[in-house]
XYZ file of C-alpha atoms in Angstrom:
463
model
C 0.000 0.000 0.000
C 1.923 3.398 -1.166
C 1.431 5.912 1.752
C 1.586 9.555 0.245
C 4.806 12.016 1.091
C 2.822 14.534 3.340
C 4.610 17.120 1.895
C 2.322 17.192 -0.948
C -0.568 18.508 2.056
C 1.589 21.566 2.653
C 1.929 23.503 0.126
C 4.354 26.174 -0.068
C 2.531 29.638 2.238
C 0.509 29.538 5.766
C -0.299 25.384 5.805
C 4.158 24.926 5.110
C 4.545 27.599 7.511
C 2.823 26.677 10.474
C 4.766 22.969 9.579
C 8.172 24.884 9.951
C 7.155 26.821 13.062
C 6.368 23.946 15.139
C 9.647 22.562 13.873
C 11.801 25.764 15.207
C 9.848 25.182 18.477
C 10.897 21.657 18.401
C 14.795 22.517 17.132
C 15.158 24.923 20.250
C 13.962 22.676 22.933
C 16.383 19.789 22.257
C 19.019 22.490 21.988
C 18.075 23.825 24.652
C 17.217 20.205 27.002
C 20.005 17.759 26.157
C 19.243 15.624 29.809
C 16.081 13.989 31.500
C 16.888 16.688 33.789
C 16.665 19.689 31.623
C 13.719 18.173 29.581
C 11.659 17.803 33.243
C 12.585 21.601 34.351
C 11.679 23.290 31.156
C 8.481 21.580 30.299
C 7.370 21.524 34.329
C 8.038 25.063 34.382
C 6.092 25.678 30.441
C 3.456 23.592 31.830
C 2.845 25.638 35.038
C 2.782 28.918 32.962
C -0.186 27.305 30.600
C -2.035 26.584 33.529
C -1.116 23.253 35.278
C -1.307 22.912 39.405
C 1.560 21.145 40.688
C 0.700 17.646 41.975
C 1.807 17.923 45.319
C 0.100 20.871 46.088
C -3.391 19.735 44.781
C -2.799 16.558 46.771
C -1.742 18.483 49.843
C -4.942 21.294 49.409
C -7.184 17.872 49.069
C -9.427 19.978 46.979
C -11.754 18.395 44.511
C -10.736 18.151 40.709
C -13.599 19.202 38.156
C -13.713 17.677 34.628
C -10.545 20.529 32.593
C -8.442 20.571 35.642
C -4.778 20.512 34.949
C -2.258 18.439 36.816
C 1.301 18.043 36.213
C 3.169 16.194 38.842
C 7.150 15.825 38.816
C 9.155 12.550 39.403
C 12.508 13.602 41.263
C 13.357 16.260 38.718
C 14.305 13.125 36.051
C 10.167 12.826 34.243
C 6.823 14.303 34.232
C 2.959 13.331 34.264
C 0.329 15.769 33.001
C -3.248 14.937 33.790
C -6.165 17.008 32.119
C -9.223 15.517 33.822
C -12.059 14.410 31.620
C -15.725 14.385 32.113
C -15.804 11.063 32.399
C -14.627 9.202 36.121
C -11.440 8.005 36.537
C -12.369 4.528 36.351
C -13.399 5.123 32.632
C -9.971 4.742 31.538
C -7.502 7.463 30.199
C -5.476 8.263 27.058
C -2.392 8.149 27.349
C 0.585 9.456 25.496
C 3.893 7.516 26.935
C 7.385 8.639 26.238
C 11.154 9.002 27.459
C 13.387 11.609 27.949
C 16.789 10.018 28.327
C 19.028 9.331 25.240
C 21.917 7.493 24.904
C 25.176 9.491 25.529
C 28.572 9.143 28.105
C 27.844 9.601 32.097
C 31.001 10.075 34.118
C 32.041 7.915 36.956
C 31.723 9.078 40.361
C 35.617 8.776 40.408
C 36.594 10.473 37.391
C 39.229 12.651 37.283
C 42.843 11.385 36.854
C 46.573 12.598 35.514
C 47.959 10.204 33.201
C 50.852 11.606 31.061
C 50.699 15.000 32.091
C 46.736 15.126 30.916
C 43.864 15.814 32.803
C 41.214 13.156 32.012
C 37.651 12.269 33.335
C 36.651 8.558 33.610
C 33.465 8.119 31.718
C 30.954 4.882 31.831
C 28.331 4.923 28.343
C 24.559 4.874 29.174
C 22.288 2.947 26.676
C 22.997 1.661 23.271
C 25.711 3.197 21.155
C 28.006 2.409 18.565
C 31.311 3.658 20.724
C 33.222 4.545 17.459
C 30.626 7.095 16.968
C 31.540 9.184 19.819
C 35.642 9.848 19.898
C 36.947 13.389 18.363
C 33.575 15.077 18.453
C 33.096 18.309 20.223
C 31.267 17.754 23.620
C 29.856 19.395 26.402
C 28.977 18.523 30.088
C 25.638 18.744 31.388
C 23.966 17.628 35.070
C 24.154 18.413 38.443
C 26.729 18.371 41.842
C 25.030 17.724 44.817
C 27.102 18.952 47.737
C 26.940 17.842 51.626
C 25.741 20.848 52.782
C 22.219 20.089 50.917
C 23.448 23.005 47.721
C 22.696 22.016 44.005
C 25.311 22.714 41.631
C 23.771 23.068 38.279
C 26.326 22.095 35.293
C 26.014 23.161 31.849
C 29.359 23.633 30.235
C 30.461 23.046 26.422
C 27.236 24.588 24.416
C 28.090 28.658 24.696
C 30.045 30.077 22.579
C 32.860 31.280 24.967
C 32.964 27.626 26.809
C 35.206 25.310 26.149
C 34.557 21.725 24.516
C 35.631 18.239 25.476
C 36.494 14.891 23.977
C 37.509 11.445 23.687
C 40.433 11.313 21.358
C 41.359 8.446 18.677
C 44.058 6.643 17.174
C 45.407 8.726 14.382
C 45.308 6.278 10.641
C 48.940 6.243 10.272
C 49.535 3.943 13.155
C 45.609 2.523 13.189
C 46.741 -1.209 11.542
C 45.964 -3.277 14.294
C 42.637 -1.568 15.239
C 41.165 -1.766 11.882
C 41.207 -5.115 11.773
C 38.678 -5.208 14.896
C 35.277 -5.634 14.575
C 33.085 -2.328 14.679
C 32.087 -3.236 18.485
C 35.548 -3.607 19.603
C 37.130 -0.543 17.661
C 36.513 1.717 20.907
C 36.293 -0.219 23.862
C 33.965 1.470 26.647
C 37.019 1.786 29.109
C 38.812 4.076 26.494
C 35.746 6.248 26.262
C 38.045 8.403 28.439
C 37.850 12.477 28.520
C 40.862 14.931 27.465
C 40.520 17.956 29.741
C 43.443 19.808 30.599
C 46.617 19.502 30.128
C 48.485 22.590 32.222
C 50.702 21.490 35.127
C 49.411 24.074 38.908
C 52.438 26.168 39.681
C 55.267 24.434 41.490
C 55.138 24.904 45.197
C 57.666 23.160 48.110
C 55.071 21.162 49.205
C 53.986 19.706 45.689
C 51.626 17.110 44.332
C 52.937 14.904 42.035
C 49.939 15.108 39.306
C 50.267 18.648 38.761
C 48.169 18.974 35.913
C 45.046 17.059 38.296
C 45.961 19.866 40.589
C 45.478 22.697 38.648
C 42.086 21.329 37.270
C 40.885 21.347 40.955
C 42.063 24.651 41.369
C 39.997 25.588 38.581
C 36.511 23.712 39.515
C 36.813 24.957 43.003
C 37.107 28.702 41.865
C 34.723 28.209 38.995
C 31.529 25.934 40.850
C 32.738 26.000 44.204
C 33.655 22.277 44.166
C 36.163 19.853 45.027
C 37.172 16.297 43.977
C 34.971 14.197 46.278
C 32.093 16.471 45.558
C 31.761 13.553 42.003
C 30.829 11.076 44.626
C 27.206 12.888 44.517
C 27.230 14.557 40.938
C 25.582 13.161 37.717
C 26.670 14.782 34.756
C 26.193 13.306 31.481
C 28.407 13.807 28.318
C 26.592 14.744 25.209
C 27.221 16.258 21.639
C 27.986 20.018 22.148
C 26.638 22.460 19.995
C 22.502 23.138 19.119
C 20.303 21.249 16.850
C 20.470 22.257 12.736
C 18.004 22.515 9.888
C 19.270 19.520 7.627
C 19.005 19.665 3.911
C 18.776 22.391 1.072
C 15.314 22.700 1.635
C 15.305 22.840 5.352
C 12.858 19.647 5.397
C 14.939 17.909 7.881
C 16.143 18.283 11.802
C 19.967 17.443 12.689
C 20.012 17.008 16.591
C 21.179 15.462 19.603
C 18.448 13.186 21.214
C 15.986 12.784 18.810
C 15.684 9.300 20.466
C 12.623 9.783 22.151
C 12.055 13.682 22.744
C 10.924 14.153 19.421
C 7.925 12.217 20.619
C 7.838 13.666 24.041
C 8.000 17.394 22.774
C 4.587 16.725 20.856
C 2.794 14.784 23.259
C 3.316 17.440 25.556
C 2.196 19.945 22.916
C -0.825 18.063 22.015
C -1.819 18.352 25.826
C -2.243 22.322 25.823
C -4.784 21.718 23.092
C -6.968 19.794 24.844
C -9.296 21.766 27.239
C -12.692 19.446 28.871
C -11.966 15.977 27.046
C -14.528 13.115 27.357
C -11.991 10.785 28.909
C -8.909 11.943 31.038
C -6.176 12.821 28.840
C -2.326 12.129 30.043
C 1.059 12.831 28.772
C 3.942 10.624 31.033
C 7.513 11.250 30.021
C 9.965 8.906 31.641
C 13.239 8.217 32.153
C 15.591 5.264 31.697
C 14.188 3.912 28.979
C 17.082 3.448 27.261
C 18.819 0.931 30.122
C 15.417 -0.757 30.694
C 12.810 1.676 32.183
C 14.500 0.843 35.224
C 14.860 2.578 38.684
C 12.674 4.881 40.856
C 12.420 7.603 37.692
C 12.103 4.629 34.773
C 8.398 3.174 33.769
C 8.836 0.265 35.908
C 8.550 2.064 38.964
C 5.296 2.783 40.508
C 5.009 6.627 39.973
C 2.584 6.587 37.293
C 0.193 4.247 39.029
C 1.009 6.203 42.312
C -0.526 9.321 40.724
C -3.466 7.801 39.199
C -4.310 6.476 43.102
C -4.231 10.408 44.287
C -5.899 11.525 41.729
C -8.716 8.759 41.949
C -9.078 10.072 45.049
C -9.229 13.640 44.235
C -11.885 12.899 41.878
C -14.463 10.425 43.411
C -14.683 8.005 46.517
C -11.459 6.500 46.546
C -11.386 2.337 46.360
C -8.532 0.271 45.245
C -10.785 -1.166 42.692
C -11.450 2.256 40.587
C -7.855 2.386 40.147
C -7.373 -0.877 38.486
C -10.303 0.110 36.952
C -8.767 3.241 35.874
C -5.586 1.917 34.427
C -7.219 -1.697 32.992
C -9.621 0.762 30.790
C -6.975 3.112 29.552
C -5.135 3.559 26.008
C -2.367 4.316 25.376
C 0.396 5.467 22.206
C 3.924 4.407 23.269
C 5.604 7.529 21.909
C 8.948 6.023 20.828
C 10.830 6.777 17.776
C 11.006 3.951 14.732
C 14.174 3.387 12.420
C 13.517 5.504 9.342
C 14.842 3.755 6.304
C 18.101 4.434 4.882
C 19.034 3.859 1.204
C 22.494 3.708 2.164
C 21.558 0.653 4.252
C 18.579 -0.649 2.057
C 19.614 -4.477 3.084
C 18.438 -4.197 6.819
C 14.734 -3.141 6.004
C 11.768 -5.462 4.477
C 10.524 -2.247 1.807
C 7.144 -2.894 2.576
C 7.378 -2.889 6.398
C 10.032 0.130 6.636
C 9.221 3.649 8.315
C 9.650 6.344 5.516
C 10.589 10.207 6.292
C 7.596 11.891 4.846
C 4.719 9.656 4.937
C 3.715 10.593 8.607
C 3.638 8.992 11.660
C 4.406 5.601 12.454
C 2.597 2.943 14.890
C 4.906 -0.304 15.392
C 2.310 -3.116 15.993
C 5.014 -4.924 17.111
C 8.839 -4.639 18.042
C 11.116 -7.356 19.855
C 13.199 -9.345 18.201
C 13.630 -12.738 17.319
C 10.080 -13.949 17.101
C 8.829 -11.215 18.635
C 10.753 -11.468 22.116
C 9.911 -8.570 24.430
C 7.156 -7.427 22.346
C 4.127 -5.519 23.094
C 1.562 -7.010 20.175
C -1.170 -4.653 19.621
C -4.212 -6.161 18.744
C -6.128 -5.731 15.605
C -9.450 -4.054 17.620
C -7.544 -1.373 19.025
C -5.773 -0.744 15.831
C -8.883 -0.381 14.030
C -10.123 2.314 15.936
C -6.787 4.335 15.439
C -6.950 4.229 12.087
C -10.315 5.536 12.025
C -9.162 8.150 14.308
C -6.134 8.897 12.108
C -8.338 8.868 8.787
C -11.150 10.999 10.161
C -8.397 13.980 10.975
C -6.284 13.525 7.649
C -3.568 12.604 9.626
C -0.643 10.672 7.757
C 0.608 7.747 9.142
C 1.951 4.651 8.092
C 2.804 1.275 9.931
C 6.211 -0.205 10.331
C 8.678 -2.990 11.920
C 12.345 -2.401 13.209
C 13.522 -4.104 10.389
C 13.956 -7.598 8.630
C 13.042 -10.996 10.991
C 16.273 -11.594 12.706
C 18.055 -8.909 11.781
C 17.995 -7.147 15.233
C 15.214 -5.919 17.197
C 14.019 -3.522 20.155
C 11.916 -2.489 23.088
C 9.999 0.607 24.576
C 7.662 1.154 27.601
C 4.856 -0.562 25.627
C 4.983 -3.459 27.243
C 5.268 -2.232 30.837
C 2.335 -0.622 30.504
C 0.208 -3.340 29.089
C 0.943 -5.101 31.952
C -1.777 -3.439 33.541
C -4.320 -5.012 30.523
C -4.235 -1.261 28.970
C -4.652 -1.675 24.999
C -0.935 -0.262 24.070
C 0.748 0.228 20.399
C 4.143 2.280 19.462
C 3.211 5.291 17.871
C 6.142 7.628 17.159
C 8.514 9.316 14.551
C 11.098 7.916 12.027
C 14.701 8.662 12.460
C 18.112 8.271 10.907
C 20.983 7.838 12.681
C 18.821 6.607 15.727
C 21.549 6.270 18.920
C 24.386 8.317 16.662
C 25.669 11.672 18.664
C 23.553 13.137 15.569
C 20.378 12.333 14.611
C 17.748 13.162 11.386
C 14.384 13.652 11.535
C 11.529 15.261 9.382
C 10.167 18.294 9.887
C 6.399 17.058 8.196
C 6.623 13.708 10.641
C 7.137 15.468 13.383
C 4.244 17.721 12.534
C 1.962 14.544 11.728
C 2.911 13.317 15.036
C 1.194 16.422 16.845
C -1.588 16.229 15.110
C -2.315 12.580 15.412
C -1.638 13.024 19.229
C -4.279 15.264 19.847
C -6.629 13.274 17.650
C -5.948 10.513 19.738
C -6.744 12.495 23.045
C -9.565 13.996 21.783
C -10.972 10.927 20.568
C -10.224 7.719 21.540
């Protein structure tokens, strides 16, 4: 079945425009929010300013929520819920939009910093999948926090101003490279060398000098700078990501170049798509997690119990509490797992079954299925629930197209589907193509992305 580019529903003038101006909203956010973190503060704080009630303070006041109320709750700074209550109860079932806000990138160790060879270095450990190779001799930056002893927050964000400086893992130049092109692509860069160049002048000699000189003056520097010193990494995360913002890709601008594409470009329109819904029929929700990349793990990842936590207080908040209107609640929900699909490449045309492949162009994408080998790990929409999204999808001329992480047994993955269809919620991956997917750099369309908003607030409006 030939999907049509959605291009061709934009013509060049206001329809094009409006297409592009969603995408510059998009482009500055993920320059902007390279970190869970950062994602969390800038869309709790957006989200208060259109109109949301924090979650802690509605459950504290204990006051009643009418059908349009707004709700956004915050998970330890790291992910987000945002409730708009519906007319409907509670127990009704909600929709759902589901996605993460991690990405793969470099975290460092909580004992980092070292002199080897008169050069400063930071000890680095890789978070989710990533080709290693993909990540020496690019320009990056340092973003996170230091939490100190005395209860202070150190917020850091060095590497993406113009005036900071940039760091990297360096590589073995060609001329001497023999032995290591022979490896295999996964053993090229091994994770231990994913090691950080940052500094390399020796502190002034005193009488009662340190041996690693060059450690020393780094110190010197962070404690003048932030106020820190070395055992202050014990409590710090701070992730290493691609410095520099997010580009328009292509002649015609049609594309996105960014870091973290991988899931935010799902997350930054399901959030969107919430600010246009006002009294909706059922209770609409937008829950942004983090993790997902290392297995939705952890107190901030899908598998913890914050989402079903917030459903209980606001169950309560809405009607007679009873454990049984919560299951209720999250049994009759459902839901779009907002997670990016691999876009096909004509570079790579081998990997992908043509008729199965994502497309850049032709709209958003629902993954019945992902897994791998057989199906393994899958969340396997069924055909009912399917059914009624395509009618939805259809009846507000939104593109889309259906797709499968490539051939059978050629590799495979997972999202949060399948976490939440534990709780017998009807769940299918609904997201946005991309090239490059887990690369420092990734490509996405501009018209996708677009397609993606609007079939997000179809869906909340009408499912």
């Amino acid at each position: 079945m030939e999907r049509k580019n959605a291009w061709e529903k934009y013509p060049e003038g206001k329809k094009r425009d409006e297409v592009f101006a969603f995408a510059e909203d998009y482009r500055k956010f993920i320059s902007k929010c390279k970190t869970e973190r950062e994602c969390t503060a800038e869309l709790y704080a957006q989200a208060l300013e259109a109109g949301f009630v924090d979650f802690d303070k509605a459950v504290e006041a204990k006051k009643a929520l009418k059908p349009g109320a707004k709700i956004v709750a915050n998970n330890m700074g790291k992910g987000l819920a945002l409730f708009v209550i519906g007319k409907q109860p509670l127990e009704a079932g909600m929709n759902i939009l589901g996605a993460h806000i991690d990405s793969p990138r470099m975290d460092l160790k909580q004992v980092p910093l070292y002199e080897d060879t008169e050069f400063a270095m930071l000890d680095t450990h890789y978070y989710g999948g990533i080709k290693k190779y993909q990540w020496v001799t690019l320009p990056l930056a340092f973003h996170g926090v230091i939490c100190k002893k005395d209860g202070t927050t150190v917020t850091v964000n060095i590497g993406d101003k113009p005036e900071d400086p940039v760091f990297g893992v360096s590589d073995l130049l060609i001329h001497l490279s023999a032995d290591q092109m022979e490896k295999k692509g996964a053993k090229v860069i091994e994770g231990e060398n994913l090691d950080l160049l940052i500094g390399s002048i020796p502190a002034e000699k005193k009488e009662d000098d340190v041996k690693e000189r060059v450690k020393a003056n780094i110190l010197t520097i962070l404690e003048k700078t932030y106020d820190i010193e070395e055992e202050d990494f014990l409590s710090a995360e701070i992730e290493v990501v691609p410095a520099g913002d997010a580009r328009d890709y292509g002649f015609d601008r049609s594309m996105i170049m960014g870091y973290g594409h991988d899931d935010r470009v799902c997350a930054y329109p399901s959030y969107r798509a919430m600010l246009e819904v006002k009294k909706p029929e059922y209770t609409s929700v937008c829950l942004l997690v983090d993790k997902e990349e290392i297995g939705s793990v952890g107190a901030s990842g899908m598998q913890s119990r914050f989402f079903e936590n917030c459903v209980a207080e606001l169950v309560n908040l809405t009607d007679d509490y009873s454990e049984l209107k919560v299951r209720r609640a999250l049994k009759n929900s459902k839901v779009l797992s907002s997670d990016v699909s691999a876009a096909f490449d004509p570079n790579y045309p081998s990997v992908m079954e043509k008729r199965n492949a994502a497309y850049f162009g032709k709209g958003l994408v629902f993954n019945k299925y992902t897994g791998s080998r057989g199906k393994s790990g899958s969340n396997d929409a069924n055909a009912e629930y399917i059914a009624k999204l395509r009618n939805i999808m259809d009846k507000n001329e939104v593109s889309f197209q259906t797709a499968e992480l490539g051939k059978v047994d050629q590799g495979g993955g997972g999202t949060i589907a399948y976490i939440l269809a534990n709780y017998d919620m009807n769940v299918i991956d609904s997201g946005v193509p991309v090239l490059n997917m887990h690369a420092p750099w990734e490509i996405i369309s501009k018209v996708d992305l677009y397609e993606a908003l609007k079939g997000y607030v179809a869906f909340l409006k009408e499912a």
